[in-house]
Short mmCIF file of C-alpha atoms in Angstrom, two decimals:
data_model
loop_
_atom_site.label_atom_id
_atom_site.label_comp_id
_atom_site.label_asym_id
_atom_site.label_seq_id
_atom_site.Cartn_x
_atom_site.Cartn_y
_atom_site.Cartn_z
CA MET N 40 27.98 -145.60 -115.21
CA SER N 41 24.81 -147.59 -115.90
CA LEU N 42 22.98 -149.40 -113.13
CA ARG N 43 23.87 -152.73 -114.69
CA ARG N 44 27.59 -151.92 -114.76
CA GLN N 45 27.45 -150.71 -111.16
CA PHE N 46 25.78 -153.96 -110.15
CA ARG N 47 28.42 -156.01 -111.98
CA LYS N 48 31.21 -154.04 -110.33
CA LEU N 49 29.66 -154.57 -106.92
CA ALA N 50 29.14 -158.27 -107.58
CA LEU N 51 32.76 -158.67 -108.69
CA ALA N 52 33.98 -156.81 -105.61
CA LEU N 53 31.92 -159.02 -103.32
CA ARG N 54 33.20 -162.09 -105.11
CA LYS N 55 36.83 -161.06 -104.60
CA ALA N 56 36.20 -160.16 -100.97
CA LEU N 57 34.46 -163.45 -100.31
CA HIS N 58 37.35 -165.42 -101.80
CA ILE N 59 39.92 -163.59 -99.64
CA ILE N 60 37.89 -163.95 -96.44
CA ALA N 61 37.40 -167.67 -97.08
CA ALA N 62 41.06 -168.23 -98.02
CA PRO N 63 42.33 -169.36 -94.57
CA VAL N 64 40.20 -172.53 -94.63
CA LYS N 65 40.91 -173.55 -98.23
CA GLY N 66 44.12 -175.45 -97.54
CA ASP N 67 42.24 -178.59 -96.49
CA ASN N 68 40.32 -178.92 -99.80
CA GLY N 69 37.04 -179.09 -97.91
CA ARG N 70 37.90 -182.23 -95.94
CA GLY N 71 37.56 -180.57 -92.54
CA GLY N 72 39.39 -181.59 -89.39
CA LEU N 73 42.48 -179.93 -87.96
CA PHE N 74 44.24 -177.11 -89.74
CA ILE N 75 47.40 -175.06 -89.04
CA GLN N 76 47.46 -171.44 -90.20
CA ALA N 77 50.94 -169.90 -90.22
CA PHE N 78 51.47 -166.14 -90.47
CA ARG N 79 54.58 -164.69 -92.09
CA GLY N 80 57.50 -164.62 -89.71
CA TYR N 81 60.89 -162.94 -89.56
CA GLY N 82 64.36 -164.04 -88.56
CA SER N 83 68.11 -163.63 -88.72
CA SER N 84 71.12 -165.88 -89.10
CA ARG N 85 70.66 -166.88 -85.46
CA GLN N 86 66.95 -167.01 -84.74
CA LEU N 87 63.48 -167.00 -86.25
CA PHE N 88 60.09 -165.83 -85.00
CA LEU N 89 56.67 -166.85 -86.32
CA MET N 90 53.05 -166.81 -85.15
CA GLY N 91 50.29 -169.23 -86.10
CA ARG N 92 47.01 -170.75 -85.04
CA VAL N 93 45.46 -174.22 -84.93
CA PHE N 94 41.77 -174.72 -85.78
CA HIS N 95 39.27 -177.49 -86.03
CA GLN N 96 36.95 -176.79 -88.94
CA PRO N 97 33.95 -178.67 -90.34
CA GLY N 98 34.28 -180.57 -93.59
CA PHE N 99 31.64 -180.16 -96.28
CA GLY N 100 31.49 -178.83 -99.82
CA ALA N 101 34.61 -180.71 -100.99
CA SER N 102 32.85 -181.79 -104.18
CA LEU N 103 32.35 -178.18 -105.31
CA ARG N 104 34.93 -176.55 -107.58
CA GLU N 105 37.32 -174.09 -105.92
CA ASP N 106 36.67 -171.34 -108.47
CA ARG N 107 32.92 -171.27 -107.94
CA LEU N 108 30.88 -168.84 -105.86
CA ARG N 109 29.07 -171.65 -104.06
CA ARG N 110 32.39 -173.09 -102.89
CA ASP N 111 33.49 -169.71 -101.52
CA LEU N 112 30.18 -169.38 -99.65
CA ILE N 113 30.63 -172.86 -98.20
CA ASP N 114 34.22 -172.09 -97.18
CA LEU N 115 33.11 -168.82 -95.58
CA LEU N 116 30.57 -170.76 -93.52
CA ARG N 117 33.26 -173.26 -92.54
CA ARG N 118 35.47 -170.38 -91.41
CA LEU N 119 32.66 -169.00 -89.25
CA LEU N 120 32.14 -172.42 -87.67
CA ARG N 121 35.76 -173.32 -87.02
CA LYS N 122 37.04 -173.45 -83.44
CA PRO N 123 40.52 -172.90 -81.99
CA VAL N 124 42.31 -175.95 -80.62
CA VAL N 125 43.61 -175.34 -77.12
CA ASN N 126 46.94 -176.85 -75.99
CA ALA N 127 47.68 -178.39 -79.37
CA GLN N 128 51.32 -179.37 -79.87
CA VAL N 129 52.96 -178.20 -83.10
CA ARG N 130 56.33 -179.40 -84.40
CA VAL N 131 58.30 -176.73 -86.28
CA ARG N 132 61.25 -177.65 -88.48
CA TYR N 133 63.72 -175.54 -90.41
CA LYS N 134 66.70 -177.46 -91.83
CA ASP N 135 68.32 -179.13 -88.79
CA ALA N 136 66.51 -176.99 -86.20
CA GLU N 137 63.32 -178.23 -84.53
CA GLN N 138 61.00 -176.95 -81.83
CA LEU N 139 57.74 -178.08 -80.21
CA VAL N 140 55.27 -175.34 -79.29
CA HIS N 141 51.81 -175.33 -77.70
CA THR N 142 48.72 -173.30 -78.52
CA ASP N 143 47.14 -170.98 -75.96
CA LYS N 144 43.47 -170.68 -75.00
CA HIS N 145 42.74 -168.93 -78.31
CA GLY N 146 44.55 -171.52 -80.43
CA TYR N 147 47.60 -169.31 -81.13
CA PHE N 148 51.17 -170.55 -80.97
CA ARG N 149 54.44 -168.64 -80.95
CA VAL N 150 57.70 -169.89 -82.46
CA ASN N 151 60.94 -168.36 -81.20
CA MET N 152 63.62 -170.76 -82.39
CA SER N 153 67.42 -170.63 -82.38
CA LEU N 154 69.16 -171.62 -85.62
CA SER N 155 72.39 -173.55 -86.01
CA THR N 156 72.38 -173.49 -89.82
CA MET N 157 72.57 -170.02 -91.32
CA PRO N 158 69.82 -169.25 -93.88
CA SER N 159 71.00 -168.56 -97.41
CA ASP N 160 71.17 -164.94 -98.58
CA VAL N 161 67.61 -164.85 -99.88
CA LEU N 162 64.76 -162.90 -98.34
CA TRP N 163 62.13 -165.61 -97.70
CA HIS N 164 62.64 -169.10 -96.28
CA SER N 165 60.26 -172.06 -95.94
CA MET N 166 59.70 -174.11 -92.80
CA GLU N 167 57.58 -177.17 -92.01
CA LEU N 168 54.81 -177.25 -89.40
CA SER N 169 52.97 -180.40 -88.31
CA LEU N 170 50.69 -181.52 -85.49
CA VAL N 171 52.04 -183.79 -82.79
CA HIS N 172 48.95 -183.63 -80.59
CA PRO N 173 46.21 -184.14 -81.48
CA VAL N 174 47.63 -186.30 -84.26
CA ASP N 175 46.57 -185.42 -87.80
CA ASP N 176 49.14 -185.93 -90.57
CA ARG N 177 46.94 -184.01 -93.00
CA ALA N 178 47.24 -180.80 -90.98
CA ALA N 179 50.90 -180.32 -91.96
CA THR N 180 51.62 -177.03 -93.68
CA THR N 181 54.46 -174.76 -94.80
CA GLY N 182 55.28 -171.44 -93.18
CA GLU N 183 57.67 -168.74 -94.31
CA PHE N 184 59.91 -166.22 -92.60
CA PHE N 185 61.91 -163.22 -93.77
CA THR N 186 65.60 -162.50 -93.20
CA PRO N 187 67.44 -159.35 -94.31
CA SER N 188 69.94 -159.61 -97.14
CA SER N 189 73.64 -159.22 -96.36
CA GLY N 190 73.51 -155.77 -97.99
CA ALA N 191 70.90 -154.41 -95.57
CA ARG N 192 72.03 -151.17 -93.93
CA TYR N 193 69.10 -150.54 -91.59
CA GLY N 194 65.64 -151.83 -90.72
CA VAL N 195 62.22 -150.15 -90.73
CA ILE N 196 59.41 -150.76 -88.25
CA SER N 197 56.15 -149.13 -89.29
CA ASP N 198 52.72 -148.84 -87.78
CA ILE N 199 49.90 -149.49 -90.28
CA ASP N 200 46.84 -147.73 -88.84
CA ASP N 201 46.81 -144.00 -89.70
CA THR N 202 50.41 -144.35 -90.90
CA VAL N 203 50.09 -146.45 -94.06
CA VAL N 204 46.30 -146.42 -94.32
CA PHE N 205 43.63 -143.95 -93.27
CA THR N 206 41.53 -144.65 -90.17
CA GLY N 207 39.36 -147.71 -90.61
CA VAL N 208 41.78 -150.61 -90.88
CA ALA N 209 40.23 -152.17 -87.78
CA SER N 210 36.79 -152.02 -89.43
CA THR N 211 36.68 -155.14 -91.57
CA ALA N 212 33.52 -154.13 -93.46
CA ARG N 213 34.83 -150.66 -94.32
CA MET N 214 38.21 -151.96 -95.38
CA MET N 215 36.72 -154.72 -97.53
CA TRP N 216 34.43 -152.23 -99.29
CA ARG N 217 37.24 -149.81 -100.09
CA LEU N 218 39.67 -152.52 -101.09
CA PHE N 219 37.45 -154.57 -103.37
CA ALA N 220 34.66 -152.22 -104.47
CA GLN N 221 36.82 -149.13 -104.96
CA GLY N 222 40.02 -151.02 -105.77
CA ALA N 223 43.61 -149.86 -105.56
CA GLU N 224 42.56 -146.33 -106.52
CA SER N 225 40.50 -145.92 -103.35
CA ARG N 226 41.75 -143.35 -100.86
CA MET N 227 42.75 -145.91 -98.28
CA VAL N 228 46.49 -145.40 -98.54
CA PHE N 229 48.23 -142.14 -97.75
CA PRO N 230 49.59 -140.77 -101.06
CA GLY N 231 53.20 -141.71 -101.79
CA VAL N 232 53.40 -144.47 -99.14
CA ALA N 233 54.22 -147.31 -101.54
CA ALA N 234 56.99 -145.31 -103.24
CA LEU N 235 58.39 -144.14 -99.89
CA TYR N 236 58.51 -147.63 -98.41
CA GLN N 237 60.04 -149.01 -101.59
CA ALA N 238 62.71 -146.33 -101.23
CA PHE N 239 63.43 -147.41 -97.66
CA TYR N 240 63.61 -151.02 -98.82
CA GLU N 241 66.14 -150.18 -101.55
CA GLY N 242 68.18 -147.71 -99.48
CA ASP N 243 70.29 -144.86 -100.80
CA LYS N 244 72.40 -147.09 -103.08
CA GLY N 245 69.57 -149.35 -104.28
CA HIS N 246 69.00 -153.09 -103.84
CA GLN N 247 69.98 -153.06 -100.17
CA GLY N 248 66.99 -155.20 -99.14
CA ASN N 249 66.45 -153.33 -95.88
CA PRO N 250 63.86 -155.26 -93.80
CA LEU N 251 60.40 -153.70 -93.39
CA LEU N 252 58.25 -154.96 -90.54
CA TYR N 253 54.68 -153.79 -89.95
CA VAL N 254 52.55 -153.70 -86.80
CA SER N 255 48.80 -153.16 -86.59
CA ARG N 256 46.01 -152.90 -84.04
CA ALA N 257 43.67 -154.83 -86.35
CA PRO N 258 42.41 -158.28 -85.27
CA TRP N 259 44.18 -161.38 -86.61
CA SER N 260 40.98 -162.22 -88.52
CA ILE N 261 41.81 -159.42 -90.99
CA TYR N 262 45.37 -160.64 -91.60
CA GLN N 263 44.64 -162.13 -95.03
CA VAL N 264 42.91 -158.92 -96.10
CA LEU N 265 45.94 -156.87 -95.07
CA VAL N 266 48.20 -159.15 -97.13
CA GLU N 267 45.98 -158.61 -100.18
CA PHE N 268 45.81 -154.90 -99.44
CA PHE N 269 49.62 -154.62 -99.51
CA ARG N 270 49.73 -156.55 -102.78
CA MET N 271 47.10 -154.41 -104.50
CA HIS N 272 48.73 -151.15 -103.45
CA ARG N 273 52.26 -152.42 -104.25
CA ILE N 274 53.58 -151.75 -100.79
CA PRO N 275 56.82 -153.70 -100.21
CA VAL N 276 55.98 -157.00 -98.60
CA GLY N 277 57.15 -157.79 -95.09
CA PRO N 278 55.96 -159.59 -91.96
CA ILE N 279 52.75 -158.13 -90.52
CA LEU N 280 52.37 -158.43 -86.76
CA ILE N 281 49.01 -157.94 -85.12
CA LEU N 282 48.84 -156.37 -81.66
CA ARG N 283 45.52 -157.89 -80.64
CA GLU N 284 44.49 -161.37 -79.49
CA TRP N 285 48.15 -161.98 -78.65
CA GLY N 286 47.67 -163.49 -75.24
CA LEU N 287 47.12 -162.56 -71.64
CA LYS N 288 49.14 -160.73 -69.06
CA ARG N 289 50.31 -162.87 -66.21
CA GLY N 290 47.78 -162.65 -63.41
CA SER N 291 45.21 -160.84 -65.57
CA LEU N 292 42.05 -161.95 -67.32
CA LEU N 293 42.26 -159.08 -69.83
CA PRO N 294 44.22 -159.02 -73.10
CA ARG N 295 47.54 -157.20 -73.15
CA ARG N 296 47.30 -153.57 -74.13
CA ALA N 297 48.45 -152.93 -77.69
CA LYS N 298 50.87 -150.17 -76.70
CA ASP N 299 52.62 -152.51 -74.25
CA HIS N 300 52.92 -155.18 -76.88
CA LYS N 301 54.26 -152.74 -79.45
CA LEU N 302 57.10 -151.96 -77.06
CA ASP N 303 57.78 -155.68 -76.63
CA VAL N 304 57.75 -156.30 -80.38
CA ILE N 305 60.16 -153.46 -81.16
CA ARG N 306 62.49 -154.56 -78.38
CA GLN N 307 62.46 -158.07 -79.78
CA MET N 308 63.27 -156.85 -83.28
CA LEU N 309 66.15 -154.72 -82.01
CA ALA N 310 67.54 -157.72 -80.14
CA LEU N 311 67.14 -160.00 -83.15
CA TYR N 312 68.73 -157.56 -85.60
CA ARG N 313 71.37 -156.31 -83.20
CA ASP N 314 73.73 -155.37 -86.04
CA LEU N 315 71.21 -153.01 -87.67
CA PRO N 316 70.02 -149.53 -86.67
CA PHE N 317 66.32 -148.81 -87.21
CA VAL N 318 63.91 -146.24 -88.61
CA LEU N 319 60.56 -146.05 -86.78
CA ILE N 320 57.42 -144.78 -88.53
CA GLY N 321 54.11 -144.00 -86.86
CA ASP N 322 51.41 -141.36 -86.45
CA SER N 323 50.50 -138.61 -84.04
CA GLY N 324 47.01 -139.91 -83.31
CA GLN N 325 48.14 -142.62 -80.89
CA ARG N 326 51.16 -142.88 -78.61
CA ASP N 327 53.74 -143.72 -81.28
CA PRO N 328 55.93 -140.65 -80.53
CA GLU N 329 56.08 -141.54 -76.83
CA VAL N 330 56.66 -145.26 -77.50
CA TYR N 331 59.39 -144.58 -80.06
CA THR N 332 61.13 -142.03 -77.84
CA ARG N 333 61.12 -144.54 -75.00
CA ILE N 334 62.72 -147.11 -77.34
CA LEU N 335 65.40 -144.54 -78.27
CA ARG N 336 66.18 -143.95 -74.58
CA GLU N 337 66.47 -147.70 -73.97
CA HIS N 338 68.63 -148.31 -77.05
CA PRO N 339 70.95 -145.33 -77.57
CA GLY N 340 72.52 -145.23 -81.00
CA ARG N 341 70.11 -147.80 -82.50
CA ILE N 342 67.35 -145.46 -83.74
CA ILE N 343 68.54 -143.35 -86.69
CA GLY N 344 65.22 -141.68 -87.42
CA ILE N 345 61.63 -141.37 -86.22
CA TYR N 346 58.92 -140.29 -88.67
CA ILE N 347 55.50 -139.34 -87.33
CA ARG N 348 52.63 -138.70 -89.73
CA ASP N 349 50.61 -135.72 -88.48
CA VAL N 350 46.96 -136.82 -88.29
CA SER N 351 45.83 -135.21 -85.02
CA ASN N 352 45.08 -131.55 -85.97
CA ASP N 353 45.68 -130.68 -82.34
CA ALA N 354 48.00 -127.80 -81.42
CA GLY N 355 48.56 -129.22 -77.95
CA ARG N 356 49.53 -132.56 -79.41
CA GLU N 357 51.96 -130.89 -81.81
CA GLU N 358 53.64 -129.09 -78.91
CA SER N 359 54.06 -132.32 -76.91
CA ILE N 360 55.62 -134.00 -79.97
CA ALA N 361 57.91 -130.99 -80.47
CA THR N 362 59.13 -131.47 -76.89
CA LEU N 363 59.89 -135.11 -77.66
CA ALA N 364 61.63 -134.07 -80.88
CA ARG N 365 64.01 -131.85 -78.91
CA GLU N 366 64.81 -134.75 -76.59
CA VAL N 367 65.43 -137.05 -79.55
CA LYS N 368 67.68 -134.41 -81.15
CA GLU N 369 69.77 -134.18 -78.00
CA ALA N 370 70.15 -137.97 -78.14
CA GLY N 371 71.66 -137.72 -81.63
CA SER N 372 68.68 -138.67 -83.77
CA ASP N 373 65.68 -136.96 -85.38
CA LEU N 374 61.95 -137.13 -84.69
CA MET N 375 60.09 -135.55 -87.59
CA LEU N 376 56.40 -134.62 -87.54
CA ALA N 377 55.46 -134.76 -91.24
CA SER N 378 52.30 -133.72 -93.01
CA ASP N 379 52.87 -136.06 -95.97
CA SER N 380 55.12 -138.69 -97.52
CA VAL N 381 57.16 -136.12 -99.47
CA GLU N 382 58.30 -134.43 -96.26
CA MET N 383 59.43 -137.79 -94.91
CA ALA N 384 61.22 -138.64 -98.16
CA ARG N 385 62.98 -135.26 -98.32
CA HIS N 386 64.30 -135.68 -94.79
CA ALA N 387 65.32 -139.29 -95.52
CA VAL N 388 67.39 -138.09 -98.49
CA GLU N 389 69.13 -135.53 -96.27
CA GLN N 390 69.97 -138.30 -93.81
CA GLY N 391 71.33 -140.57 -96.55
CA LEU N 392 68.61 -143.19 -96.04
CA ILE N 393 67.11 -143.10 -99.54
CA SER N 394 68.22 -141.78 -102.93
CA ALA N 395 67.35 -138.44 -104.51
CA ASP N 396 65.72 -140.33 -107.39
CA ALA N 397 63.42 -142.02 -104.88
CA LEU N 398 62.33 -138.62 -103.58
CA GLU N 399 61.30 -137.62 -107.11
CA LYS N 400 59.24 -140.82 -107.40
CA VAL N 401 57.44 -140.07 -104.14
CA LYS N 402 56.71 -136.53 -105.41
CA ARG N 403 55.31 -137.83 -108.70
CA VAL N 404 53.05 -140.34 -106.99
CA GLN N 405 51.83 -138.00 -104.25
CA ASN N 406 51.28 -135.03 -106.57
CA PRO N 407 50.42 -136.49 -109.99
CA ASP N 408 48.66 -133.31 -111.15
CA GLU N 409 51.91 -131.35 -110.90
CA ASN N 410 53.48 -133.68 -113.48
CA ASP N 411 50.86 -133.03 -116.17
#
């Protein structure tokens, strides 16, 4: 590749990255002022959950066209200069349900709202968010939340770091380089992940619409990049929950530990989708096997499978996971330590979670050379 072509590729990658990073401030068309950012939520026929944040951001550059580099640079600067709004009051409406929530010291708010009107049997639903205090009618925005289809047979909760993507998701610079400079062909995603997760989504009979929910240790600032990452790699879309900057423990000045919050999140999902069993997917590098086994103990009969991607290369770690696997087996489920996506898919077929055709797709994607 010539130097000129390399430069053009790099320039294009930087342009794409800049546009994605600046995206969260673009909803105000450069006017500045107060702004509500809503992250994708999830819900059921009874309740919905959604996270968001309220900012005050400067207003300049509105006269520049949205599709120009200068405008993206200006919007990036505005994002760097924006400040969270503490104790803002946000009104949330979905059909005939309404709730008022307040932002914390970091500007985040949490919606946990009961529903009296059942959502229709579609996957994504829109809701209205507006500011009550401080008052700014222009800050109103639309959020969305996911509900499983009536044909869903089970749910999937998956870690992202070292489970879907290789180490580095928490490094914004590294992730941006791989995503936009190297593109969808970069070795960021474990081979076969997109096909495997699509298989879980479709189930063994196809078109089940099983809910997929993702958790990550990345900061909320990388949320938009993760959304784009999932789109580029064709990983089935679902709510992405971040385990950092979530809030403070009572009586503590330090943020909650991610592993504690992961437990809380999974418990909340199990309570929300009380009619569904769950598959849990994680990796051996962190404490996912211990966390998932604890969940299984707390909720007997609700966890139909635990898949752990082996990334530790530690014999001692493998033995400790094997001990947990025996405990899980005695409880009537399976904990599988897998070296790749094909192993997970093969076991999932045996358990009736995905179809045999889906296994073949995972094989073709993970081992393309064998199909030549």
